[in-house]
Tab-separated table of C-alpha atoms and ligand atoms in Angstrom:
chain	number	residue	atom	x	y	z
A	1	UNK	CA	-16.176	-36.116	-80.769
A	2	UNK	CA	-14.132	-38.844	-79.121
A	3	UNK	CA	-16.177	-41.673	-77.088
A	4	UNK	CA	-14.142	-44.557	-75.597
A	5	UNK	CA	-14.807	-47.481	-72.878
A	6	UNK	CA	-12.826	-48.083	-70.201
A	7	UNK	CA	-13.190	-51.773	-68.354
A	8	UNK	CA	-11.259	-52.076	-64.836
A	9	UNK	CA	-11.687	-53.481	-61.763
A	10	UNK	CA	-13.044	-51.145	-59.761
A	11	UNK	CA	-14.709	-47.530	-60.465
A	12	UNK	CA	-11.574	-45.204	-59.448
A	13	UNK	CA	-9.035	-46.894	-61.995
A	14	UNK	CA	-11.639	-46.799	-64.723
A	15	UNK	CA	-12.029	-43.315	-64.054
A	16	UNK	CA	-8.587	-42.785	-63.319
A	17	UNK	CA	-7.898	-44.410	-66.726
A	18	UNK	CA	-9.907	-42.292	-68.766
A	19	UNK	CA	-9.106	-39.300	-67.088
A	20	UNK	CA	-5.601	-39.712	-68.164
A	21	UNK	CA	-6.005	-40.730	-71.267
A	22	UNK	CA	-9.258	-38.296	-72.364
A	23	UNK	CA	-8.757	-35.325	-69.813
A	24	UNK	CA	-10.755	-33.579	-67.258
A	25	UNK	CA	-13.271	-32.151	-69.476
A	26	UNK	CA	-14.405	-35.749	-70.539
A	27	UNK	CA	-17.588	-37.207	-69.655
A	28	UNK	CA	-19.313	-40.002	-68.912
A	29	UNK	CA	-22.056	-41.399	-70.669
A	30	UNK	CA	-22.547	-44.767	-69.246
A	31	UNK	CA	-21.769	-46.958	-66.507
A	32	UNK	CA	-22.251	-50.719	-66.186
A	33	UNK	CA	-21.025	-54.036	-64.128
A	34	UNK	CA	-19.628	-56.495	-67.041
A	35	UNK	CA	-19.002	-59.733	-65.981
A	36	UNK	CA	-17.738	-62.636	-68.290
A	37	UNK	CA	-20.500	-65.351	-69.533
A	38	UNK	CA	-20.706	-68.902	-68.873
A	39	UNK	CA	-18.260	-70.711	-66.813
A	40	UNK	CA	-15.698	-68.400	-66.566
A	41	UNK	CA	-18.613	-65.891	-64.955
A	42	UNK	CA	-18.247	-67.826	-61.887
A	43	UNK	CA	-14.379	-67.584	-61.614
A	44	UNK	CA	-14.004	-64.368	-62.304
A	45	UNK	CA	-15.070	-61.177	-60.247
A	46	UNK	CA	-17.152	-58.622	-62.337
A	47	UNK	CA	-15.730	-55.367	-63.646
A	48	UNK	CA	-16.442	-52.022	-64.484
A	49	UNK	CA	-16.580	-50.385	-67.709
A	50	UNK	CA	-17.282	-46.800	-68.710
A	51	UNK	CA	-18.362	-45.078	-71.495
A	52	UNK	CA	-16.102	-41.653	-71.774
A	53	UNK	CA	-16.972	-38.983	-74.183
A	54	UNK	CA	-14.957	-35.834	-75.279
A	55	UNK	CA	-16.724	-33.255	-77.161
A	56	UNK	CA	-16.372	-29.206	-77.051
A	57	UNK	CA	-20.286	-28.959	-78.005
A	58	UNK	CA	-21.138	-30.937	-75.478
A	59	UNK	CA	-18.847	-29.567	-72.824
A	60	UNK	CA	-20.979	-26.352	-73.627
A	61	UNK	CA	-24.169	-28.240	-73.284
A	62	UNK	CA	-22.986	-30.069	-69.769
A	63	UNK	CA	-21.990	-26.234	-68.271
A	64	UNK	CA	-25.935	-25.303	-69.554
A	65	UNK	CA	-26.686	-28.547	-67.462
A	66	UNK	CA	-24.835	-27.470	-64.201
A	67	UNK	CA	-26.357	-24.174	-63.945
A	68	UNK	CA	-30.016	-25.787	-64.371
A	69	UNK	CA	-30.544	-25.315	-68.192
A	70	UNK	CA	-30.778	-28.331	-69.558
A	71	UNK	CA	-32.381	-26.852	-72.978
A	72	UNK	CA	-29.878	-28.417	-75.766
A	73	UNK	CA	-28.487	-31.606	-74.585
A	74	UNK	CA	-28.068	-33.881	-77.359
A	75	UNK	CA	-30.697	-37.017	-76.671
A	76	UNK	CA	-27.621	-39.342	-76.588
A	77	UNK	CA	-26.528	-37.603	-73.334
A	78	UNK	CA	-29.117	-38.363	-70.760
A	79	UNK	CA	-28.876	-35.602	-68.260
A	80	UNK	CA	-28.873	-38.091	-65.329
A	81	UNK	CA	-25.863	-39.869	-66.627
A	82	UNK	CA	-24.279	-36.862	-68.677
A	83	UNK	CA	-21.811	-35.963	-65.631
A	84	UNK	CA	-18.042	-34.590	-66.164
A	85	UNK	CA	-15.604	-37.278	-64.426
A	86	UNK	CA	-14.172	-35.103	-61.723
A	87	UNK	CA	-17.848	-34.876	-60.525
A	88	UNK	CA	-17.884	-38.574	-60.488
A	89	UNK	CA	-14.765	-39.036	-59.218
A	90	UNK	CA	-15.676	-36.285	-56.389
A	91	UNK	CA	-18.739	-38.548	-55.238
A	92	UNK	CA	-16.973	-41.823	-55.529
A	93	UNK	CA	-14.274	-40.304	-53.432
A	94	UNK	CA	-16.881	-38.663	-51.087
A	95	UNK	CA	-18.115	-42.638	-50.653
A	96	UNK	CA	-15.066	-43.717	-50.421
A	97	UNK	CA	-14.306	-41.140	-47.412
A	98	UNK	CA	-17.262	-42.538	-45.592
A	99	UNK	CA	-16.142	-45.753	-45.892
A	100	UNK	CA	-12.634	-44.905	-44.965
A	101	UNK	CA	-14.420	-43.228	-41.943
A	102	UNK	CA	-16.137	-46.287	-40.932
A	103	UNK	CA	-12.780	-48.275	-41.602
A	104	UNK	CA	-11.071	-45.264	-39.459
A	105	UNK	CA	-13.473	-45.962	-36.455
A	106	UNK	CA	-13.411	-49.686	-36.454
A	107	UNK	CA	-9.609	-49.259	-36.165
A	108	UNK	CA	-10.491	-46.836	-33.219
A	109	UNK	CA	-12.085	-49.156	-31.719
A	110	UNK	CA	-9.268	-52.155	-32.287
A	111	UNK	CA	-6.784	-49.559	-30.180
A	112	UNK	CA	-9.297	-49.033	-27.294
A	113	UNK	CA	-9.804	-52.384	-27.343
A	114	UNK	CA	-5.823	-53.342	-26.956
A	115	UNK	CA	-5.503	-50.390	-24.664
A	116	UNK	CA	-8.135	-51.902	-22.353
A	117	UNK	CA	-6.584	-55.480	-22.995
A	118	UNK	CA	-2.916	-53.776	-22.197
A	119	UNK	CA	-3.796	-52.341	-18.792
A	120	UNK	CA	-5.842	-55.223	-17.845
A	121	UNK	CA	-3.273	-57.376	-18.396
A	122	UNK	CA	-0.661	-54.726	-16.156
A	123	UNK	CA	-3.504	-54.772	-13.615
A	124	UNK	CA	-3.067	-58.971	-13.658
A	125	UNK	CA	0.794	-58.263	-13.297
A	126	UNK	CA	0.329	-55.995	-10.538
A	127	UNK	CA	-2.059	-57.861	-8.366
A	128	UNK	CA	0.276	-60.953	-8.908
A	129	UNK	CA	2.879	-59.267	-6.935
A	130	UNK	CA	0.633	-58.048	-4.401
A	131	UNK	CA	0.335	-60.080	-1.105
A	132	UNK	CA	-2.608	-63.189	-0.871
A	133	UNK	CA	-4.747	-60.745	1.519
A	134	UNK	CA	-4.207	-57.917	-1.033
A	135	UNK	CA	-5.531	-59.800	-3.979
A	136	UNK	CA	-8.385	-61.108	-1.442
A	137	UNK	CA	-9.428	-57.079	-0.938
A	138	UNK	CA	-9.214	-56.932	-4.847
A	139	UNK	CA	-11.935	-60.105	-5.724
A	140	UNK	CA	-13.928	-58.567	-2.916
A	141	UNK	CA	-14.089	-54.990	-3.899
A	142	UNK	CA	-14.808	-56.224	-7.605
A	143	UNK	CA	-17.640	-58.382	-6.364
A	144	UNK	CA	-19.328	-55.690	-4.658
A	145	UNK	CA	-19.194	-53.559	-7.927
A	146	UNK	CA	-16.567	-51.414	-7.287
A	147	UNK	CA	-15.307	-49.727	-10.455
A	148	UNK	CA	-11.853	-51.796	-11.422
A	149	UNK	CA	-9.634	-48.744	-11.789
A	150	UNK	CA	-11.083	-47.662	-8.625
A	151	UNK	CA	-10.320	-51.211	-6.545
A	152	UNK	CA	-6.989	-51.276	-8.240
A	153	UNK	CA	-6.278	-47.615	-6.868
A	154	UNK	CA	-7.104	-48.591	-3.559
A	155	UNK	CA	-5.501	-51.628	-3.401
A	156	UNK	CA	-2.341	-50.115	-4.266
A	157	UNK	CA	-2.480	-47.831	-2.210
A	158	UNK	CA	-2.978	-50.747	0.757
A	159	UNK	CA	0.383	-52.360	-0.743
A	160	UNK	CA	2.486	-49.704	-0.495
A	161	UNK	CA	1.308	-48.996	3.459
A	162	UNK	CA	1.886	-53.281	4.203
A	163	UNK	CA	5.770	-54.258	4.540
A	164	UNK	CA	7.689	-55.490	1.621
A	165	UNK	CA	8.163	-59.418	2.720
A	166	UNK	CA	4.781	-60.192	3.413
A	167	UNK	CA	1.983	-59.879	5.695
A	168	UNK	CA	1.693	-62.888	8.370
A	169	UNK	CA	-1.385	-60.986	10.265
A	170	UNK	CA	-4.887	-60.688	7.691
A	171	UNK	CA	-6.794	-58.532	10.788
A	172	UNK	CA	-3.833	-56.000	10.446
A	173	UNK	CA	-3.711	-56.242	6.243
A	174	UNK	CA	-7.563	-55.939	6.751
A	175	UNK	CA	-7.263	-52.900	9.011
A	176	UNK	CA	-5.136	-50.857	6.742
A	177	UNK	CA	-7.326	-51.424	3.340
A	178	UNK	CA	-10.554	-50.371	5.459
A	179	UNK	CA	-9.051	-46.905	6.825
A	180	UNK	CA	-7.767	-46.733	2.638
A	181	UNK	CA	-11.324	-47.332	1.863
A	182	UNK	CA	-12.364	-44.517	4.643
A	183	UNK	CA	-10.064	-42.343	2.912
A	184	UNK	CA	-11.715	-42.579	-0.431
A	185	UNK	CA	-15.389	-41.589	1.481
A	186	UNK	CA	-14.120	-38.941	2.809
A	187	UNK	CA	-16.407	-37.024	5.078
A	188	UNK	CA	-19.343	-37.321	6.459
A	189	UNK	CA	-21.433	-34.102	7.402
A	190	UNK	CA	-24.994	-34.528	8.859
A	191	UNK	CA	-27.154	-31.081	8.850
A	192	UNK	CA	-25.519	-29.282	11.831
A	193	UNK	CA	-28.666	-26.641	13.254
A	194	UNK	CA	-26.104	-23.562	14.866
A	195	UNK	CA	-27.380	-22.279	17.988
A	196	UNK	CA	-26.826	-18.354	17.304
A	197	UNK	CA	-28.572	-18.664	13.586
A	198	UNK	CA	-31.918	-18.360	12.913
A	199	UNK	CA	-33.473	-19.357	9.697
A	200	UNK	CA	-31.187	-21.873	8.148
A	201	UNK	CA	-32.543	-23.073	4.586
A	202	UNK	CA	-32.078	-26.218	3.616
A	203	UNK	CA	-32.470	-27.431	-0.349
A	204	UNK	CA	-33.143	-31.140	-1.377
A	205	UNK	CA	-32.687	-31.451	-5.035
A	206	UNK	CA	-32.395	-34.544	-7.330
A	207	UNK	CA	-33.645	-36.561	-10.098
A	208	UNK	CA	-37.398	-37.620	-9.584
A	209	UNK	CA	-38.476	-40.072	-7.119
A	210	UNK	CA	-35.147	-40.668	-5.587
A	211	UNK	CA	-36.574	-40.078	-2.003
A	212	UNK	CA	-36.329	-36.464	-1.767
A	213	UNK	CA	-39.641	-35.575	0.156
A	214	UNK	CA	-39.474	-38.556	2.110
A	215	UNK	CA	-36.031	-37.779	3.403
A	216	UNK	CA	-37.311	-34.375	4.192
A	217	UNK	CA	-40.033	-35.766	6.370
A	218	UNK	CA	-37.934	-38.111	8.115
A	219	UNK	CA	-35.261	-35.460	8.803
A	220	UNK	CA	-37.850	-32.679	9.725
A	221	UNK	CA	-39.244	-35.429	12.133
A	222	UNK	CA	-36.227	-36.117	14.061
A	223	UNK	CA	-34.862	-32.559	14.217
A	224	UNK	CA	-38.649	-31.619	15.830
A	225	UNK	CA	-38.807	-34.470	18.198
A	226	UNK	CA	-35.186	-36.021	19.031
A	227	UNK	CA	-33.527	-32.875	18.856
A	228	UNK	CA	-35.977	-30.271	19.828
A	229	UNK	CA	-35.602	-27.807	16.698
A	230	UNK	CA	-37.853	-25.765	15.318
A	231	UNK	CA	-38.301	-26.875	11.720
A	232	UNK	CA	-40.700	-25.469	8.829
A	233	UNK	CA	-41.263	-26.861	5.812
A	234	UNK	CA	-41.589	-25.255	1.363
A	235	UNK	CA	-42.379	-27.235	-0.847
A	236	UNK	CA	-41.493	-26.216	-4.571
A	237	UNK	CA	-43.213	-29.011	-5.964
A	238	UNK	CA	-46.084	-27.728	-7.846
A	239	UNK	CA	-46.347	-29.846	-10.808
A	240	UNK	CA	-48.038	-32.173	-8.915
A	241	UNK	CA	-51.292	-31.900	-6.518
A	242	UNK	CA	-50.709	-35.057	-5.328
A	243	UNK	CA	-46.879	-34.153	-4.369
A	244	UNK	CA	-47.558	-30.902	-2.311
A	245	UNK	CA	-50.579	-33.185	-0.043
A	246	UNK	CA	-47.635	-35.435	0.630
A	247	UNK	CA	-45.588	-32.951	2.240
A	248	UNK	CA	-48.463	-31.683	3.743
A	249	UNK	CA	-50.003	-34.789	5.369
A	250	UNK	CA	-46.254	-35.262	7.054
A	251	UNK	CA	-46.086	-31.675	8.369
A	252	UNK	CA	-49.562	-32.026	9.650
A	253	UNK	CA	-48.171	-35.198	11.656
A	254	UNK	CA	-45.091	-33.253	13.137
A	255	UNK	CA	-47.297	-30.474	13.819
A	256	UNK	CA	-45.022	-28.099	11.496
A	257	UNK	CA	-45.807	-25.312	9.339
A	258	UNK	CA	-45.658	-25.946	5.416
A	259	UNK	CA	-45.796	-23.040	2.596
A	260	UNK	CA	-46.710	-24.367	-0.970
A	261	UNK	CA	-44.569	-22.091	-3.452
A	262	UNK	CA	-45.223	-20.990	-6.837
A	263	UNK	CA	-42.839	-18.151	-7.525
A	264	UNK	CA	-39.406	-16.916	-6.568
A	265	UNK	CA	-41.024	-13.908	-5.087
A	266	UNK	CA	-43.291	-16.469	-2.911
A	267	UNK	CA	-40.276	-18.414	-2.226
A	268	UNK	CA	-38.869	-15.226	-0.534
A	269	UNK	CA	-42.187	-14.412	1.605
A	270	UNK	CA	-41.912	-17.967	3.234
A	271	UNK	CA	-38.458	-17.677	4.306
A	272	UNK	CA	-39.122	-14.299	5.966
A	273	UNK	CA	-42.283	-15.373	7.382
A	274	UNK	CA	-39.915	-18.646	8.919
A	275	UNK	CA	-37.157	-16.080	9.799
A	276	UNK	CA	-37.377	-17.178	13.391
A	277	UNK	CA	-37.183	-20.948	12.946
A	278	UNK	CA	-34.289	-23.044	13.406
A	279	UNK	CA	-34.074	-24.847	10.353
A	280	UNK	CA	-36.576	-24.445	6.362
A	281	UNK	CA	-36.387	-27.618	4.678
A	282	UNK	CA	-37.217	-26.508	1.039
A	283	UNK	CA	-38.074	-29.277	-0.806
A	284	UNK	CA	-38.057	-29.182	-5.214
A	285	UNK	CA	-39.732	-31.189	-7.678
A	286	UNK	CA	-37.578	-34.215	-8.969
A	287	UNK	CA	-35.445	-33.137	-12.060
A	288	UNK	CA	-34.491	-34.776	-14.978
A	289	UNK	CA	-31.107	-33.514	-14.922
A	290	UNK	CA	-30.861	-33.647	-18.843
A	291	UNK	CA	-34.513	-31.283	-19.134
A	292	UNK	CA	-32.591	-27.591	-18.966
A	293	UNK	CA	-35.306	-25.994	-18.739
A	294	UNK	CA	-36.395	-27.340	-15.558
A	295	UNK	CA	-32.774	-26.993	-14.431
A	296	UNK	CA	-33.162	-23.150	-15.310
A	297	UNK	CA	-36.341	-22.728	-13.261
A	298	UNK	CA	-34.325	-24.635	-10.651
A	299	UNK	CA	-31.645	-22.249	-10.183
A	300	UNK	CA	-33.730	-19.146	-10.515
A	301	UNK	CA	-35.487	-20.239	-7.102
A	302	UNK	CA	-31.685	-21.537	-5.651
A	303	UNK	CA	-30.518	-18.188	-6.623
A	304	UNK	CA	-33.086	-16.038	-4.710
A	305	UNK	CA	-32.871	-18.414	-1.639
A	306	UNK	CA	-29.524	-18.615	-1.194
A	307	UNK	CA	-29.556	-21.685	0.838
A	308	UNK	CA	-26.972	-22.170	3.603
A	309	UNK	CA	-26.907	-26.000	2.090
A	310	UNK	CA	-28.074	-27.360	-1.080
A	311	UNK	CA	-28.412	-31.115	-0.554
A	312	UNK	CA	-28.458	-33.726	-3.403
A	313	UNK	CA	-30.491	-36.549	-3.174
A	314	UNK	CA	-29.679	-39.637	-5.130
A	315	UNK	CA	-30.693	-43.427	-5.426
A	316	UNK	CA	-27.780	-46.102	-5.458
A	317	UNK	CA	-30.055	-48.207	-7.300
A	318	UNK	CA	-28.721	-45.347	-10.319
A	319	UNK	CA	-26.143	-47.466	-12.529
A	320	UNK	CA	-22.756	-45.664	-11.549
A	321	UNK	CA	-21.981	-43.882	-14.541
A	322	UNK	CA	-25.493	-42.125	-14.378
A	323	UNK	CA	-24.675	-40.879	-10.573
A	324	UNK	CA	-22.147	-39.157	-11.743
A	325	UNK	CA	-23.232	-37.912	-14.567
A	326	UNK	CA	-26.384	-36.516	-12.515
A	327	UNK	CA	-23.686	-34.728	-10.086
A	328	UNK	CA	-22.535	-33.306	-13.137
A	329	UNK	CA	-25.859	-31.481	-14.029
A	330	UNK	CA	-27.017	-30.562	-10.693
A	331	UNK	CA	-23.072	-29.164	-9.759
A	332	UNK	CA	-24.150	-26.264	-12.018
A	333	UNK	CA	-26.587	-24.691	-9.518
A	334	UNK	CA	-23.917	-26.193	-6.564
A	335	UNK	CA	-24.523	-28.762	-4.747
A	336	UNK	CA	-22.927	-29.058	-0.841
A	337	UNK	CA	-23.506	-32.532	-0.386
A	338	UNK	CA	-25.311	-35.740	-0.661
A	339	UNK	CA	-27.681	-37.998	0.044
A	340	UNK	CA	-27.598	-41.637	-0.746
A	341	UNK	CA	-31.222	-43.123	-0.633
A	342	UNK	CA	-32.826	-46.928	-1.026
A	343	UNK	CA	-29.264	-48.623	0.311
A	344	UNK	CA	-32.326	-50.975	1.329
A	345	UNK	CA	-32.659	-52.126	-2.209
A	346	UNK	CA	-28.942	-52.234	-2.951
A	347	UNK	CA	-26.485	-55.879	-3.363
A	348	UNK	CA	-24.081	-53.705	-2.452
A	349	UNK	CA	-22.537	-50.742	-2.002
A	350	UNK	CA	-19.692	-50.494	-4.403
A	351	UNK	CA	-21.834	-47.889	-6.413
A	352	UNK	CA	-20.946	-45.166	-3.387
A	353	UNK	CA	-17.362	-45.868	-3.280
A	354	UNK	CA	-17.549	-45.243	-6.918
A	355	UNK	CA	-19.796	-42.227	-7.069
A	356	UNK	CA	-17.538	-40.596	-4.366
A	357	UNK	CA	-14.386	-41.315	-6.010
A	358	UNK	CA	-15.215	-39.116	-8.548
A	359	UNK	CA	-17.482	-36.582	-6.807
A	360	UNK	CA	-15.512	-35.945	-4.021
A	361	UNK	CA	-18.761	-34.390	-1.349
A	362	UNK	CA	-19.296	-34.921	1.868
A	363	UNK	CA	-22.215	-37.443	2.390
A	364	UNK	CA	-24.806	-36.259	4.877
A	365	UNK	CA	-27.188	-39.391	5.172
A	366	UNK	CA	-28.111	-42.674	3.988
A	367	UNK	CA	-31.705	-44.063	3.920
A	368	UNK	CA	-32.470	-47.573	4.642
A	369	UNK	CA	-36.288	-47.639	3.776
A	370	UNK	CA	-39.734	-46.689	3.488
A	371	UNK	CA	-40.556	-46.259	7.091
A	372	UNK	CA	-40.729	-41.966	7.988
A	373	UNK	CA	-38.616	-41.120	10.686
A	374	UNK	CA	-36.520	-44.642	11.292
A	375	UNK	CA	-34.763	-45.269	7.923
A	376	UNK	CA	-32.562	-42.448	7.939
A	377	UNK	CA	-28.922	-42.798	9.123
A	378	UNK	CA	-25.695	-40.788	9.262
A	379	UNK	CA	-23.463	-42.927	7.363
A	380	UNK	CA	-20.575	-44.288	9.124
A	381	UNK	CA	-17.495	-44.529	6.898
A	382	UNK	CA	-16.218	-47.871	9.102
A	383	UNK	CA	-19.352	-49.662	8.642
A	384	UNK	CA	-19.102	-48.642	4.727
A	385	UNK	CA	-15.656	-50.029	4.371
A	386	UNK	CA	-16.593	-53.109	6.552
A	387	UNK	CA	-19.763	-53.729	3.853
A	388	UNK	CA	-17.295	-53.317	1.089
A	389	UNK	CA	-14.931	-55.694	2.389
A	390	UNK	CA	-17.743	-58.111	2.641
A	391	UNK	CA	-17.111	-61.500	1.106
A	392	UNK	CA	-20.801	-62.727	1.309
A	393	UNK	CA	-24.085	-61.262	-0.539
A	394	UNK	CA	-25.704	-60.255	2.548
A	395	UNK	CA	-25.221	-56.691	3.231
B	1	LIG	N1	-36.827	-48.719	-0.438
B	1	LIG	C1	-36.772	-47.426	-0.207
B	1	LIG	N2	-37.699	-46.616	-0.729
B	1	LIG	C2	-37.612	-45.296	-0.485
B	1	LIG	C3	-36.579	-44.747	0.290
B	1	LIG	N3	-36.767	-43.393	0.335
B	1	LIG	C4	-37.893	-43.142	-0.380
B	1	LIG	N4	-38.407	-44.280	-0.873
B	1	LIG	C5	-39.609	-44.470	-1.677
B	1	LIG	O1	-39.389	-43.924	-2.956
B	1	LIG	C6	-40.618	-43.432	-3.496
B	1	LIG	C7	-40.444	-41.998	-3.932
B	1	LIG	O2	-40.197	-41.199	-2.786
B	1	LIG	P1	-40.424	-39.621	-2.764
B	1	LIG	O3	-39.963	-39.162	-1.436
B	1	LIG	O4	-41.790	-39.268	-3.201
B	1	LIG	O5	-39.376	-39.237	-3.874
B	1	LIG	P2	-39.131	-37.768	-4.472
B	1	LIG	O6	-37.681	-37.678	-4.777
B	1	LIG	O7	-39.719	-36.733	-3.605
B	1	LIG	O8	-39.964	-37.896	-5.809
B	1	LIG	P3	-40.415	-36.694	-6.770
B	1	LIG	O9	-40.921	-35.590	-5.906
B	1	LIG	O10	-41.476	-37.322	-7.617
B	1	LIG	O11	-39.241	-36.335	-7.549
B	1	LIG	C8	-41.653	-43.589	-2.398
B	1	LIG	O12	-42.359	-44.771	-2.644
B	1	LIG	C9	-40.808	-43.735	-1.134
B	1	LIG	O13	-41.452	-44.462	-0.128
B	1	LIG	C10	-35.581	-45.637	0.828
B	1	LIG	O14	-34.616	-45.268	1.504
B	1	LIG	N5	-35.729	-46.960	0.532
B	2	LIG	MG1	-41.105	-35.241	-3.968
């Protein structure tokens, strides 16, 4: 039997040390911190030492140990210590390899962080060379929370249409980043009832208490009195007493029909029984887009209706990543287009440019309110551009 103690700085080169010098089927007995008394305690860092034993008995006795026996180990070796030095030296390196992780991410992080600084200071070069009125549609766009990547696209885009030496007329620079602007909203598509076909459904989905059965009653409202349709309403919404009697109390008001829905099979006796009307607004209970299972049950009814539109509803008081990420979800039972509710409660508006920059629907309405059937508009993708080019807080 061979013991030995091995002082270094650090863990590894003890272990390193001994492993060397003792080989692999050494083990260690002991581990402590040593640090040097007095004076010199304070000037010098503390260091390891182990205590390194070779023995054939007790290699026997340390197998016995890793299979669960640990009948016959000498009372010097205290199983918890009595380890063989590769299985140290696999945990320390296992901790080590979490640390290196950690060090591995925080590096990560460093390049984002350069990569971020790197284009941001590109974007700074870029708008230098842009023209004053340029950089002006820039600050502006920013201010009204337009996503940076997104402002710098645009405004781009508005620099390569203006001519090389400079822009003397702002109403003409002004006029070219608004119909850029237009470009990025795209289209806008209001419900459009067809003469020759009967029985056009109609889905509102979206995350809960965006506006979704408000909208319906403003939009069932206007269709029955402004443009003479016939309109009936479903309401899937059965969670809630409280949320079908909404519905209810509206259709009562129009003077409409309303079916409250439990089951697919339901769902498909209502539509048949509204065969004749112009237009079935079928309205759902809000979703939390993240709850699949209410996503599932969702689809199932989506899937049986086959509406001719599936609308979604969402707030732009919903932080812009989250709109997105909602249109995400609710794209998997397909969504035709959108709704932008509570632009009443907005600063501004930069949170549609954004959402549609990446979503890339048509929008069918905005609402601007409480009040059932006034605060409902189509949008107008001027007036949008025109808010986003605004340099004051009012909207
Ligand atoms: N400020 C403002 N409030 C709105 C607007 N549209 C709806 N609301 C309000 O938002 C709240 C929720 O509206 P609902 O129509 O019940 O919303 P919902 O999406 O049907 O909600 P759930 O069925 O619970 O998912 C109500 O207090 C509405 O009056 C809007 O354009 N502006
Ligand atoms: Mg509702």
């Amino acid at each position: 039997m061979k013991i030995k103690k091995y002082v270094a700085r650090d863990f590894k080169t003890a272990i390193q040390r001994a492993k060397e010098e003792m080989g692999r089927d050494a083990i260690i007995l002991h581990t402590r911190q040593v640090k040097k008394g007095g004076i010199l305690g304070l000037l010098y860092p503390p260091r390891v030492e182990i205590t390194v034993v070779v023995d054939d008995k007790l290699q026997v006795n340390t197998d016995r140990l890793r299979s669960g026996n640990t009948t016959g180990v000498p009372a010097a070796v205290k199983p918890e210590i009595a380890a063989s030095i590769d299985t140290i030296s696999a945990i320390n390196s296992s901790e080590n390899s979490s640390r290196e992780d950690e060090v591995l991410q925080e590096i990560q992080k460093m390049k984002n962080l350069m990569t971020d600084i790197k284009s941001r200071m590109y974007e700074v070069e870029v708008i230098k060379g842009m023209p004053e009125q340029v950089q002006q549609f820039y600050e502006t766009l920013i201010n009204n929370n337009v996503d940076r990547d997104i402002a710098l696209k645009v405004i781009n885009s508005v620099a390569t249409r203006l001519p090389k030496d400079g822009i003397s007329d702002d109403a003409w620079a002004r006029d070219v980043c608004l119909h850029t602007l237009q470009e990025v909203i795209q289209q806008v598509q209001p419900i459009q009832v067809k003469a020759e076909r009967k029985g056009m459904i109609v889905f509102l989905v979206g995350p809960t208490g965006v506006g979704k059965t408000t909208t319906i009653a403003k939009l069932a409202a206007n269709l029955t009195f402004l443009d003479s349709k016939s309109v009936a309403l479903i309401t899937l919404d059965t969670y809630r007493v409280s949320a079908a009697e909404q519905l209810r109390t509206f259709a009562e008001i129009i003077g409409i029909p309303i079916s409250v829905v439990f089951t697919p099979t339901d769902l498909m006796l209502a539509i048949e029984q509204y065969r004749e009307k112009d237009l079935i607004f079928v309205d759902t209970a809000g979703r939390s887009p993240y709850n699949s299972e209410q996503m599932e049950e969702l689809r199932e009814f989506v899937n049986i209706a086959r509406p001719d539109e599936t609308i979604l509803v969402m707030s732009v008081t919903t932080d812009n990543n989250d709109l997105i990420n909602i249109y995400q979800r609710f794209q998997s039972i397909g969504v035709d287009k959108l709704i932008f509710t509570k632009l009443d409660e907005a600063y501004n508006y930069g949170s549609i440019l954004n959402a549609l920059y990446e979503i890339k629907k048509p929008i069918a309405y905005f609402t601007t309110g409480q009040n059932v059937p006034d605060d409902i508009e189509v949008p107008d993708a001027l007036r949008l551009a025109q808010r986003l080019l605004r340099r004051d807080e009012v909207l």
